[in-house]
Amino acid sequence: MKKERVVIIGSGPAGLTAALYTARAQLAPVVIAGAQLGGQVAITHEIENYPGFPDGLSGPELVERMKEHAENFGAVVEFDLVESVDFSNGSPFHIKTYGEEYLADAVIVTIGADPRKLGVPGEEEFTGTGVSYCGTCDGFFFRGKDIVVVGGGDSALEEGIFLTRFATSVNVIHRRDELRAGIQLQTRAFNNEKISFTWDSVVEEIIGDADGVNAVRLKNVVTGEETVQPTEGVFIFIGHDPNNAVFGDQIALNENGYIITDQRYRTNVEGVFAAGEIQDEIWRQVATSVGQGTSAAMAAIQWLEANEERLQTLDALPAAGD
Ligand code: NAP
């Protein structure tokens, strides 16, 4: 078992920034990268709104730079997944990955959230060949095509408007007759000639062949009527699910499953901090995650300093079973 000062769970912008700050504080943090280094950013084609990069840069490039930056100061990035955690006895915390076991004085959770799935036939099969959860990543491939967007929130409209840069038409399919999105986005969408709406409807099936998607089967939830609508792309924006499964009931979550933090990014478990999309269901930007990762790291550094004596005493004690 490895004893560490700080273990960071997740390698998106929040995690890699927390790694940079804790590394600069000489804490040699270990980042458990998860299934994809960089998380959702790694699959983002271009980032145009991260300050300091006026020409934009690709998600993978930003992730690589953030990783290199943190490593230059002593962070260690492990390409591994967390299997279980035990926060029940307080610090030091027990973290089991597929390849290693760690005892960490402090933990920073930056494990992110994943796009919610519809769970209909064809969705998984055509992901990557017509089904997408990221307009920024995949919009370019739908140049001159007729596509649909599923959802009625800010993301659906914002991404739908963005997709009109590429697509010939964007039909927004929403399960109610009223949008959840803010009024400004609604106005922009209603005024966009390329955008149309199909109300009170849900996607029951995504239909396609070896070349990709060619239609969606819709059901009107008011009349029960089923229709098949031709389309070449299905962009799904129905919210996100925070990656909280590994924590079970060991950490306090809000009603939507996001980790609850205070202004110092402290969770209800003393010594465990959280940053980025696992605790932020509203802003979900690279820049906000970077800021949150910074704050969580600084809070963790302060907490470690304040508890130094106690943690050193614990370190000096023989471990259970020794
Ligand atoms: P959201 O606000 O939760 O909206 C999800 C939408 O998907 C809702 O319209 C919902 O329908 C629909 N939906 C959920 N499950 C569905 C299902 N199984 N089948 C069909 N439709 C389903 O999620 P979001 O749009 O991703 O936004 C998340 C947060 O980020 C929000 O707080 C939002 O304000 C914020 N955000 C802000 C901006 C911005 O300000 N520019 C941009 C993006 C996101 P119902 O309406 O019927 O529930």
mmCIF file of C-alpha atoms and ligand atoms in Angstrom:
data_model
loop_
_atom_site.group_PDB
_atom_site.id
_atom_site.type_symbol
_atom_site.label_atom_id
_atom_site.label_comp_id
_atom_site.label_asym_id
_atom_site.label_seq_id
_atom_site.Cartn_x
_atom_site.Cartn_y
_atom_site.Cartn_z
ATOM 1 C CA MET A 1 0.000 0.000 0.000
ATOM 2 C CA LYS A 2 1.320 3.447 -0.930
ATOM 3 C CA LYS A 3 1.132 6.307 1.545
ATOM 4 C CA GLU A 4 0.492 9.697 -0.118
ATOM 5 C CA ARG A 5 -0.171 13.204 1.075
ATOM 6 C CA VAL A 6 -2.777 13.934 -1.606
ATOM 7 C CA VAL A 7 -4.647 11.663 -3.989
ATOM 8 C CA ILE A 8 -6.719 13.318 -6.709
ATOM 9 C CA ILE A 9 -9.482 11.195 -8.207
ATOM 10 C CA GLY A 10 -10.095 12.306 -11.809
ATOM 11 C CA SER A 11 -7.948 14.014 -14.432
ATOM 12 C CA GLY A 12 -10.162 16.682 -16.021
ATOM 13 C CA PRO A 13 -9.258 20.373 -15.810
ATOM 14 C CA ALA A 14 -10.213 20.505 -12.109
ATOM 15 C CA GLY A 15 -8.072 17.476 -11.261
ATOM 16 C CA LEU A 16 -5.027 18.501 -13.274
ATOM 17 C CA THR A 17 -5.186 22.027 -11.845
ATOM 18 C CA ALA A 18 -5.481 20.683 -8.299
ATOM 19 C CA ALA A 19 -2.462 18.511 -9.156
ATOM 20 C CA LEU A 20 -0.478 21.558 -10.296
ATOM 21 C CA TYR A 21 -1.207 23.517 -7.117
ATOM 22 C CA THR A 22 -0.594 20.655 -4.692
ATOM 23 C CA ALA A 23 2.561 19.696 -6.615
ATOM 24 C CA ARG A 24 3.858 23.258 -6.292
ATOM 25 C CA ALA A 25 3.195 22.937 -2.567
ATOM 26 C CA GLN A 26 5.667 19.990 -2.548
ATOM 27 C CA LEU A 27 2.942 17.451 -1.831
ATOM 28 C CA ALA A 28 3.760 15.144 -4.796
ATOM 29 C CA PRO A 29 0.079 14.442 -5.558
ATOM 30 C CA VAL A 30 -1.020 11.269 -7.265
ATOM 31 C CA VAL A 31 -3.734 11.697 -9.904
ATOM 32 C CA ILE A 32 -5.845 8.629 -10.642
ATOM 33 C CA ALA A 33 -6.659 9.514 -14.243
ATOM 34 C CA GLY A 34 -9.729 7.314 -14.772
ATOM 35 C CA ALA A 35 -10.890 5.876 -18.081
ATOM 36 C CA GLN A 36 -9.921 8.958 -20.075
ATOM 37 C CA LEU A 37 -7.151 11.420 -19.255
ATOM 38 C CA GLY A 38 -8.762 14.858 -19.306
ATOM 39 C CA GLY A 39 -12.324 13.569 -19.015
ATOM 40 C CA GLN A 40 -14.870 15.242 -21.277
ATOM 41 C CA VAL A 41 -12.413 17.926 -22.415
ATOM 42 C CA ALA A 42 -10.290 15.256 -24.049
ATOM 43 C CA ILE A 43 -13.107 14.608 -26.530
ATOM 44 C CA THR A 44 -13.755 18.282 -27.249
ATOM 45 C CA HIS A 45 -12.695 19.243 -30.738
ATOM 46 C CA GLU A 46 -11.899 22.877 -30.053
ATOM 47 C CA ILE A 47 -11.999 25.109 -26.993
ATOM 48 C CA GLU A 48 -12.567 28.715 -27.947
ATOM 49 C CA ASN A 49 -13.393 30.190 -24.544
ATOM 50 C CA TYR A 50 -10.435 29.300 -22.374
ATOM 51 C CA PRO A 51 -8.668 32.577 -21.552
ATOM 52 C CA GLY A 52 -5.169 33.024 -22.878
ATOM 53 C CA PHE A 53 -5.716 31.063 -26.078
ATOM 54 C CA PRO A 54 -7.222 33.602 -28.508
ATOM 55 C CA ASP A 55 -6.951 31.197 -31.449
ATOM 56 C CA GLY A 56 -8.532 28.363 -29.487
ATOM 57 C CA LEU A 57 -6.923 24.974 -28.972
ATOM 58 C CA SER A 58 -8.028 21.374 -29.070
ATOM 59 C CA GLY A 59 -9.234 19.590 -25.943
ATOM 60 C CA PRO A 60 -6.517 16.908 -26.139
ATOM 61 C CA GLU A 61 -3.816 19.592 -26.495
ATOM 62 C CA LEU A 62 -5.088 21.505 -23.460
ATOM 63 C CA VAL A 63 -5.222 18.306 -21.417
ATOM 64 C CA GLU A 64 -1.693 17.329 -22.468
ATOM 65 C CA ARG A 65 -0.382 20.784 -21.518
ATOM 66 C CA MET A 66 -2.141 20.696 -18.149
ATOM 67 C CA LYS A 67 -0.734 17.235 -17.433
ATOM 68 C CA GLU A 68 2.790 18.250 -18.433
ATOM 69 C CA HIS A 69 2.518 21.408 -16.325
ATOM 70 C CA ALA A 70 1.493 19.449 -13.214
ATOM 71 C CA GLU A 71 4.122 16.755 -13.821
ATOM 72 C CA ASN A 72 6.850 19.392 -14.157
ATOM 73 C CA PHE A 73 6.257 20.228 -10.490
ATOM 74 C CA GLY A 74 6.158 16.633 -9.296
ATOM 75 C CA ALA A 75 2.595 15.367 -9.812
ATOM 76 C CA VAL A 76 2.295 11.708 -10.740
ATOM 77 C CA VAL A 77 -0.497 10.704 -13.134
ATOM 78 C CA GLU A 78 -1.550 7.070 -12.892
ATOM 79 C CA PHE A 79 -3.649 5.582 -15.693
ATOM 80 C CA ASP A 80 -5.862 3.620 -13.385
ATOM 81 C CA LEU A 81 -9.465 3.530 -12.162
ATOM 82 C CA VAL A 82 -10.703 3.788 -8.600
ATOM 83 C CA GLU A 83 -12.447 0.589 -7.555
ATOM 84 C CA SER A 84 -13.482 1.584 -4.024
ATOM 85 C CA VAL A 85 -12.823 4.142 -1.309
ATOM 86 C CA ASP A 86 -13.096 3.914 2.440
ATOM 87 C CA PHE A 87 -13.624 7.296 4.085
ATOM 88 C CA SER A 88 -15.245 5.815 7.189
ATOM 89 C CA ASN A 89 -12.263 6.207 9.544
ATOM 90 C CA GLY A 90 -11.304 9.708 8.425
ATOM 91 C CA SER A 91 -7.815 10.715 7.317
ATOM 92 C CA PRO A 92 -5.741 8.909 6.138
ATOM 93 C CA PHE A 93 -8.257 7.674 3.581
ATOM 94 C CA HIS A 94 -8.127 4.297 1.913
ATOM 95 C CA ILE A 95 -8.383 4.236 -1.889
ATOM 96 C CA LYS A 96 -8.270 1.036 -3.898
ATOM 97 C CA THR A 97 -7.642 1.204 -7.636
ATOM 98 C CA TYR A 98 -7.412 -1.721 -10.048
ATOM 99 C CA GLY A 99 -3.630 -1.611 -9.839
ATOM 100 C CA GLU A 100 -2.766 -0.217 -6.403
ATOM 101 C CA GLU A 101 -3.926 0.649 -2.903
ATOM 102 C CA TYR A 102 -3.324 4.080 -1.410
ATOM 103 C CA LEU A 103 -3.544 5.717 1.974
ATOM 104 C CA ALA A 104 -4.005 9.463 1.448
ATOM 105 C CA ASP A 105 -3.903 12.219 4.044
ATOM 106 C CA ALA A 106 -6.190 14.328 1.840
ATOM 107 C CA VAL A 107 -8.356 13.474 -1.155
ATOM 108 C CA ILE A 108 -9.558 15.807 -3.890
ATOM 109 C CA VAL A 109 -12.462 14.366 -5.868
ATOM 110 C CA THR A 110 -12.644 15.683 -9.449
ATOM 111 C CA ILE A 111 -14.278 12.689 -11.087
ATOM 112 C CA GLY A 112 -16.728 14.701 -13.226
ATOM 113 C CA ALA A 113 -20.086 13.868 -14.747
ATOM 114 C CA ASP A 114 -21.094 11.990 -17.883
ATOM 115 C CA PRO A 115 -23.756 12.924 -20.428
ATOM 116 C CA ARG A 116 -27.085 11.242 -19.629
ATOM 117 C CA LYS A 117 -28.213 8.575 -22.080
ATOM 118 C CA LEU A 118 -31.700 8.100 -23.522
ATOM 119 C CA GLY A 119 -31.457 4.349 -23.124
ATOM 120 C CA VAL A 120 -33.258 3.560 -26.387
ATOM 121 C CA PRO A 121 -32.448 0.962 -29.063
ATOM 122 C CA GLY A 122 -29.817 2.196 -31.518
ATOM 123 C CA GLU A 123 -28.297 4.775 -29.149
ATOM 124 C CA GLU A 124 -25.273 2.761 -28.121
ATOM 125 C CA GLU A 125 -24.918 1.101 -31.515
ATOM 126 C CA PHE A 126 -24.704 4.419 -33.398
ATOM 127 C CA THR A 127 -22.686 6.423 -30.875
ATOM 128 C CA GLY A 128 -19.848 7.838 -32.955
ATOM 129 C CA THR A 129 -21.614 7.178 -36.266
ATOM 130 C CA GLY A 130 -24.519 9.593 -35.949
ATOM 131 C CA VAL A 131 -25.293 9.735 -32.242
ATOM 132 C CA SER A 132 -23.339 12.338 -30.277
ATOM 133 C CA TYR A 133 -23.365 14.038 -26.879
ATOM 134 C CA CYS A 134 -21.064 16.894 -27.891
ATOM 135 C CA GLY A 135 -21.848 19.465 -30.556
ATOM 136 C CA THR A 136 -18.463 21.088 -30.217
ATOM 137 C CA CYS A 137 -16.701 17.785 -30.799
ATOM 138 C CA ASP A 138 -18.777 16.401 -33.632
ATOM 139 C CA GLY A 139 -20.688 19.274 -35.259
ATOM 140 C CA PHE A 140 -18.148 19.555 -38.045
ATOM 141 C CA PHE A 141 -19.040 16.067 -39.309
ATOM 142 C CA PHE A 142 -22.652 17.135 -39.905
ATOM 143 C CA ARG A 143 -21.935 19.883 -42.394
ATOM 144 C CA GLY A 144 -24.869 20.165 -44.811
ATOM 145 C CA LYS A 145 -26.932 17.522 -42.995
ATOM 146 C CA ASP A 146 -30.343 17.479 -41.351
ATOM 147 C CA ILE A 147 -30.010 16.607 -37.684
ATOM 148 C CA VAL A 148 -32.074 16.408 -34.506
ATOM 149 C CA VAL A 149 -31.282 17.602 -30.999
ATOM 150 C CA VAL A 150 -32.964 15.914 -28.039
ATOM 151 C CA GLY A 151 -33.710 17.963 -24.900
ATOM 152 C CA GLY A 152 -35.263 21.231 -23.846
ATOM 153 C CA GLY A 153 -32.704 22.722 -21.459
ATOM 154 C CA ASP A 154 -29.953 25.313 -21.882
ATOM 155 C CA SER A 155 -27.533 22.734 -23.260
ATOM 156 C CA ALA A 156 -29.941 21.521 -25.937
ATOM 157 C CA LEU A 157 -30.597 25.042 -27.193
ATOM 158 C CA GLU A 158 -27.039 26.309 -26.853
ATOM 159 C CA GLU A 159 -25.661 23.284 -28.675
ATOM 160 C CA GLY A 160 -28.529 23.338 -31.170
ATOM 161 C CA ILE A 161 -27.742 26.961 -32.047
ATOM 162 C CA PHE A 162 -24.048 26.090 -32.333
ATOM 163 C CA LEU A 163 -24.861 23.154 -34.616
ATOM 164 C CA THR A 164 -26.637 25.440 -37.096
ATOM 165 C CA ARG A 165 -23.130 26.546 -38.100
ATOM 166 C CA PHE A 166 -22.766 23.158 -39.760
ATOM 167 C CA ALA A 167 -26.135 21.490 -40.245
ATOM 168 C CA THR A 168 -28.722 22.460 -42.841
ATOM 169 C CA SER A 169 -31.504 22.047 -40.281
ATOM 170 C CA VAL A 170 -31.762 21.309 -36.573
ATOM 171 C CA ASN A 171 -34.998 19.877 -35.201
ATOM 172 C CA VAL A 172 -35.237 20.068 -31.411
ATOM 173 C CA ILE A 173 -37.252 17.189 -29.981
ATOM 174 C CA HIS A 174 -38.597 17.916 -26.531
ATOM 175 C CA ARG A 175 -40.784 15.763 -24.300
ATOM 176 C CA ARG A 176 -42.972 18.694 -23.199
ATOM 177 C CA ASP A 177 -44.495 21.727 -24.933
ATOM 178 C CA GLU A 178 -42.486 24.155 -22.821
ATOM 179 C CA LEU A 179 -38.729 24.599 -22.757
ATOM 180 C CA ARG A 180 -36.659 24.453 -19.590
ATOM 181 C CA ALA A 181 -33.974 26.675 -21.167
ATOM 182 C CA GLY A 182 -33.570 30.330 -20.187
ATOM 183 C CA ILE A 183 -35.531 32.958 -22.056
ATOM 184 C CA GLN A 184 -32.529 34.427 -23.880
ATOM 185 C CA LEU A 185 -31.567 31.104 -25.406
ATOM 186 C CA GLN A 186 -35.209 30.427 -26.241
ATOM 187 C CA THR A 187 -35.445 33.727 -28.107
ATOM 188 C CA ARG A 188 -32.247 33.033 -30.039
ATOM 189 C CA ALA A 189 -33.449 29.543 -30.949
ATOM 190 C CA PHE A 190 -36.938 30.698 -32.011
ATOM 191 C CA ASN A 191 -35.352 33.397 -34.186
ATOM 192 C CA ASN A 192 -32.953 30.986 -35.867
ATOM 193 C CA GLU A 193 -34.340 29.973 -39.253
ATOM 194 C CA LYS A 194 -32.521 26.641 -39.227
ATOM 195 C CA ILE A 195 -34.124 25.516 -35.949
ATOM 196 C CA SER A 196 -37.543 23.877 -35.674
ATOM 197 C CA PHE A 197 -39.243 22.123 -32.745
ATOM 198 C CA THR A 198 -41.101 18.863 -32.276
ATOM 199 C CA TRP A 199 -43.054 19.154 -29.022
ATOM 200 C CA ASP A 200 -44.421 16.561 -26.597
ATOM 201 C CA SER A 201 -42.282 13.892 -28.188
ATOM 202 C CA VAL A 202 -39.742 11.312 -27.109
ATOM 203 C CA VAL A 203 -37.269 9.294 -29.147
ATOM 204 C CA GLU A 204 -38.208 5.636 -28.982
ATOM 205 C CA GLU A 205 -35.551 4.277 -31.333
ATOM 206 C CA ILE A 206 -32.583 5.436 -33.383
ATOM 207 C CA ILE A 207 -32.614 3.745 -36.755
ATOM 208 C CA GLY A 208 -29.692 3.295 -39.144
ATOM 209 C CA ASP A 209 -27.507 0.945 -41.130
ATOM 210 C CA ALA A 210 -23.817 0.315 -41.755
ATOM 211 C CA ASP A 211 -23.394 3.923 -42.959
ATOM 212 C CA GLY A 212 -24.816 5.419 -39.751
ATOM 213 C CA VAL A 213 -28.086 6.944 -38.571
ATOM 214 C CA ASN A 214 -30.888 7.614 -41.033
ATOM 215 C CA ALA A 215 -34.009 8.146 -38.868
ATOM 216 C CA VAL A 216 -35.529 8.372 -35.409
ATOM 217 C CA ARG A 217 -38.783 6.782 -34.337
ATOM 218 C CA LEU A 218 -40.739 9.285 -32.255
ATOM 219 C CA LYS A 219 -43.728 8.946 -29.994
ATOM 220 C CA ASN A 220 -46.023 11.832 -29.184
ATOM 221 C CA VAL A 221 -46.579 11.485 -25.437
ATOM 222 C CA VAL A 222 -49.946 13.305 -25.605
ATOM 223 C CA THR A 223 -51.581 11.533 -28.556
ATOM 224 C CA GLY A 224 -49.554 8.293 -28.481
ATOM 225 C CA GLU A 225 -48.931 8.655 -32.229
ATOM 226 C CA GLU A 226 -45.676 7.183 -33.552
ATOM 227 C CA THR A 227 -43.772 8.655 -36.503
ATOM 228 C CA VAL A 228 -40.470 7.984 -38.211
ATOM 229 C CA GLN A 229 -38.467 11.120 -38.909
ATOM 230 C CA PRO A 230 -35.516 10.938 -41.307
ATOM 231 C CA THR A 231 -32.291 12.407 -39.897
ATOM 232 C CA GLU A 232 -28.566 11.901 -40.250
ATOM 233 C CA GLY A 233 -27.541 12.909 -36.762
ATOM 234 C CA VAL A 234 -28.922 12.678 -33.224
ATOM 235 C CA PHE A 235 -27.420 15.021 -30.633
ATOM 236 C CA ILE A 236 -28.553 14.190 -27.112
ATOM 237 C CA PHE A 237 -28.467 16.892 -24.400
ATOM 238 C CA ILE A 238 -30.706 15.699 -21.591
ATOM 239 C CA GLY A 239 -28.467 16.523 -18.650
ATOM 240 C CA HIS A 240 -25.528 14.876 -16.965
ATOM 241 C CA ASP A 241 -25.098 12.164 -14.379
ATOM 242 C CA PRO A 242 -22.381 12.805 -11.797
ATOM 243 C CA ASN A 243 -19.889 9.953 -11.397
ATOM 244 C CA ASN A 244 -20.681 9.315 -7.760
ATOM 245 C CA ALA A 245 -21.071 5.511 -7.841
ATOM 246 C CA VAL A 246 -17.702 4.707 -6.318
ATOM 247 C CA PHE A 247 -18.492 6.712 -3.162
ATOM 248 C CA GLY A 248 -21.726 4.957 -2.213
ATOM 249 C CA ASP A 249 -23.180 6.775 0.791
ATOM 250 C CA GLN A 250 -19.772 7.827 2.126
ATOM 251 C CA ILE A 251 -20.060 11.410 0.985
ATOM 252 C CA ALA A 252 -23.012 13.829 1.072
ATOM 253 C CA LEU A 253 -24.722 14.375 -2.284
ATOM 254 C CA ASN A 254 -27.481 16.772 -3.289
ATOM 255 C CA GLU A 255 -30.826 15.581 -4.675
ATOM 256 C CA ASN A 256 -29.306 15.313 -8.172
ATOM 257 C CA GLY A 257 -26.353 13.230 -7.028
ATOM 258 C CA TYR A 258 -23.703 15.985 -7.044
ATOM 259 C CA ILE A 259 -21.224 16.192 -4.154
ATOM 260 C CA ILE A 260 -22.128 18.970 -1.752
ATOM 261 C CA THR A 261 -19.252 21.344 -1.008
ATOM 262 C CA ASP A 262 -18.949 24.576 0.904
ATOM 263 C CA GLN A 263 -17.193 27.718 -0.321
ATOM 264 C CA ARG A 264 -13.851 26.132 0.439
ATOM 265 C CA TYR A 265 -14.718 23.067 -1.637
ATOM 266 C CA ARG A 266 -14.854 20.947 1.525
ATOM 267 C CA THR A 267 -17.176 17.959 1.512
ATOM 268 C CA ASN A 268 -18.898 16.670 4.634
ATOM 269 C CA VAL A 269 -15.877 14.383 5.183
ATOM 270 C CA GLU A 270 -13.041 16.320 6.800
ATOM 271 C CA GLY A 271 -9.975 16.093 4.547
ATOM 272 C CA VAL A 272 -11.958 15.249 1.397
ATOM 273 C CA PHE A 273 -12.462 18.081 -1.076
ATOM 274 C CA ALA A 274 -14.320 18.138 -4.398
ATOM 275 C CA ALA A 275 -14.090 20.332 -7.491
ATOM 276 C CA GLY A 276 -15.309 20.470 -11.074
ATOM 277 C CA GLU A 277 -18.399 18.852 -12.490
ATOM 278 C CA ILE A 278 -18.820 16.303 -9.711
ATOM 279 C CA GLN A 279 -19.922 19.242 -7.511
ATOM 280 C CA ASP A 280 -20.932 21.857 -10.091
ATOM 281 C CA GLU A 281 -24.101 21.135 -12.008
ATOM 282 C CA ILE A 282 -24.498 24.671 -13.298
ATOM 283 C CA TRP A 283 -21.417 26.170 -14.983
ATOM 284 C CA ARG A 284 -19.528 23.172 -16.341
ATOM 285 C CA GLN A 285 -16.861 25.162 -18.172
ATOM 286 C CA VAL A 286 -13.147 24.411 -18.430
ATOM 287 C CA ALA A 287 -12.423 27.809 -16.902
ATOM 288 C CA THR A 288 -14.764 27.287 -13.936
ATOM 289 C CA SER A 289 -13.394 23.784 -13.320
ATOM 290 C CA VAL A 290 -9.864 25.173 -13.340
ATOM 291 C CA GLY A 291 -10.883 27.790 -10.760
ATOM 292 C CA GLN A 292 -12.614 25.229 -8.599
ATOM 293 C CA GLY A 293 -9.608 22.879 -8.833
ATOM 294 C CA THR A 294 -7.370 25.728 -7.705
ATOM 295 C CA SER A 295 -9.597 26.552 -4.731
ATOM 296 C CA ALA A 296 -9.969 22.923 -3.673
ATOM 297 C CA ALA A 297 -6.205 22.416 -3.854
ATOM 298 C CA MET A 298 -5.519 25.540 -1.792
ATOM 299 C CA ALA A 299 -8.101 24.452 0.767
ATOM 300 C CA ALA A 300 -6.511 20.988 0.924
ATOM 301 C CA ILE A 301 -3.036 22.506 1.355
ATOM 302 C CA GLN A 302 -4.289 24.689 4.228
ATOM 303 C CA TRP A 303 -6.068 21.749 5.820
ATOM 304 C CA LEU A 304 -2.942 19.582 5.644
ATOM 305 C CA GLU A 305 -0.864 22.362 7.219
ATOM 306 C CA ALA A 306 -3.388 22.823 10.011
ATOM 307 C CA ASN A 307 -3.433 19.073 10.716
ATOM 308 C CA GLU A 308 0.276 18.390 10.180
ATOM 309 C CA GLU A 309 1.060 17.387 13.740
ATOM 310 C CA ARG A 310 -1.834 14.938 14.065
ATOM 311 C CA LEU A 311 -1.139 13.381 10.653
ATOM 312 C CA GLN A 312 2.557 12.922 11.497
ATOM 313 C CA THR A 313 1.615 11.206 14.755
ATOM 314 C CA LEU A 314 -0.680 8.863 12.842
ATOM 315 C CA ASP A 315 2.108 8.168 10.334
ATOM 316 C CA ALA A 316 4.406 7.147 13.172
ATOM 317 C CA LEU A 317 1.917 4.574 14.518
ATOM 318 C CA PRO A 318 2.227 0.991 13.280
ATOM 319 C CA ALA A 319 -0.390 0.209 10.625
ATOM 320 C CA ALA A 320 -3.093 -2.332 11.445
ATOM 321 C CA GLY A 321 -1.681 -5.815 10.931
ATOM 322 C CA ASP A 322 1.988 -4.703 11.340
HETATM 323 P P1 NAP B 1 -31.180 20.314 -17.802
HETATM 324 O O1 NAP B 1 -31.345 21.754 -17.494
HETATM 325 O O2 NAP B 1 -31.385 19.311 -16.725
HETATM 326 O O3 NAP B 1 -32.157 19.994 -19.013
HETATM 327 C C1 NAP B 1 -32.311 18.679 -19.472
HETATM 328 C C2 NAP B 1 -33.396 18.675 -20.528
HETATM 329 O O4 NAP B 1 -33.490 17.351 -21.042
HETATM 330 C C3 NAP B 1 -34.756 19.059 -19.970
HETATM 331 O O5 NAP B 1 -35.458 19.826 -20.903
HETATM 332 C C4 NAP B 1 -35.421 17.703 -19.751
HETATM 333 O O6 NAP B 1 -36.823 17.742 -19.958
HETATM 334 C C5 NAP B 1 -34.815 16.871 -20.851
HETATM 335 N N1 NAP B 1 -34.707 15.451 -20.460
HETATM 336 C C6 NAP B 1 -34.182 14.935 -19.334
HETATM 337 N N2 NAP B 1 -34.237 13.595 -19.366
HETATM 338 C C7 NAP B 1 -34.831 13.271 -20.532
HETATM 339 C C8 NAP B 1 -35.170 12.044 -21.149
HETATM 340 N N3 NAP B 1 -34.890 10.867 -20.581
HETATM 341 N N4 NAP B 1 -35.770 12.077 -22.361
HETATM 342 C C9 NAP B 1 -36.030 13.255 -22.967
HETATM 343 N N5 NAP B 1 -35.741 14.459 -22.440
HETATM 344 C C10 NAP B 1 -35.142 14.451 -21.232
HETATM 345 O O7 NAP B 1 -29.712 19.986 -18.378
HETATM 346 P P2 NAP B 1 -28.739 20.908 -19.257
HETATM 347 O O8 NAP B 1 -29.471 21.562 -20.347
HETATM 348 O O9 NAP B 1 -27.597 20.016 -19.579
HETATM 349 O O10 NAP B 1 -28.253 22.016 -18.241
HETATM 350 C C11 NAP B 1 -27.629 21.645 -17.013
HETATM 351 C C12 NAP B 1 -27.300 22.903 -16.220
HETATM 352 O O11 NAP B 1 -26.280 23.643 -16.914
HETATM 353 C C13 NAP B 1 -28.495 23.822 -16.070
HETATM 354 O O12 NAP B 1 -28.451 24.409 -14.793
HETATM 355 C C14 NAP B 1 -28.286 24.859 -17.133
HETATM 356 O O13 NAP B 1 -28.884 26.106 -16.821
HETATM 357 C C15 NAP B 1 -26.745 24.953 -17.178
HETATM 358 N N6 NAP B 1 -26.292 25.409 -18.508
HETATM 359 C C16 NAP B 1 -26.245 26.735 -18.721
HETATM 360 C C17 NAP B 1 -25.866 27.203 -19.963
HETATM 361 C C18 NAP B 1 -25.838 28.667 -20.191
HETATM 362 O O14 NAP B 1 -26.256 29.396 -19.313
HETATM 363 N N7 NAP B 1 -25.372 29.140 -21.320
HETATM 364 C C19 NAP B 1 -25.538 26.319 -20.985
HETATM 365 C C20 NAP B 1 -25.616 24.954 -20.734
HETATM 366 C C21 NAP B 1 -26.006 24.505 -19.484
HETATM 367 P P3 NAP B 1 -37.792 18.477 -18.912
HETATM 368 O O15 NAP B 1 -37.609 19.944 -19.182
HETATM 369 O O16 NAP B 1 -39.133 17.974 -19.292
HETATM 370 O O17 NAP B 1 -37.347 18.054 -17.561
#
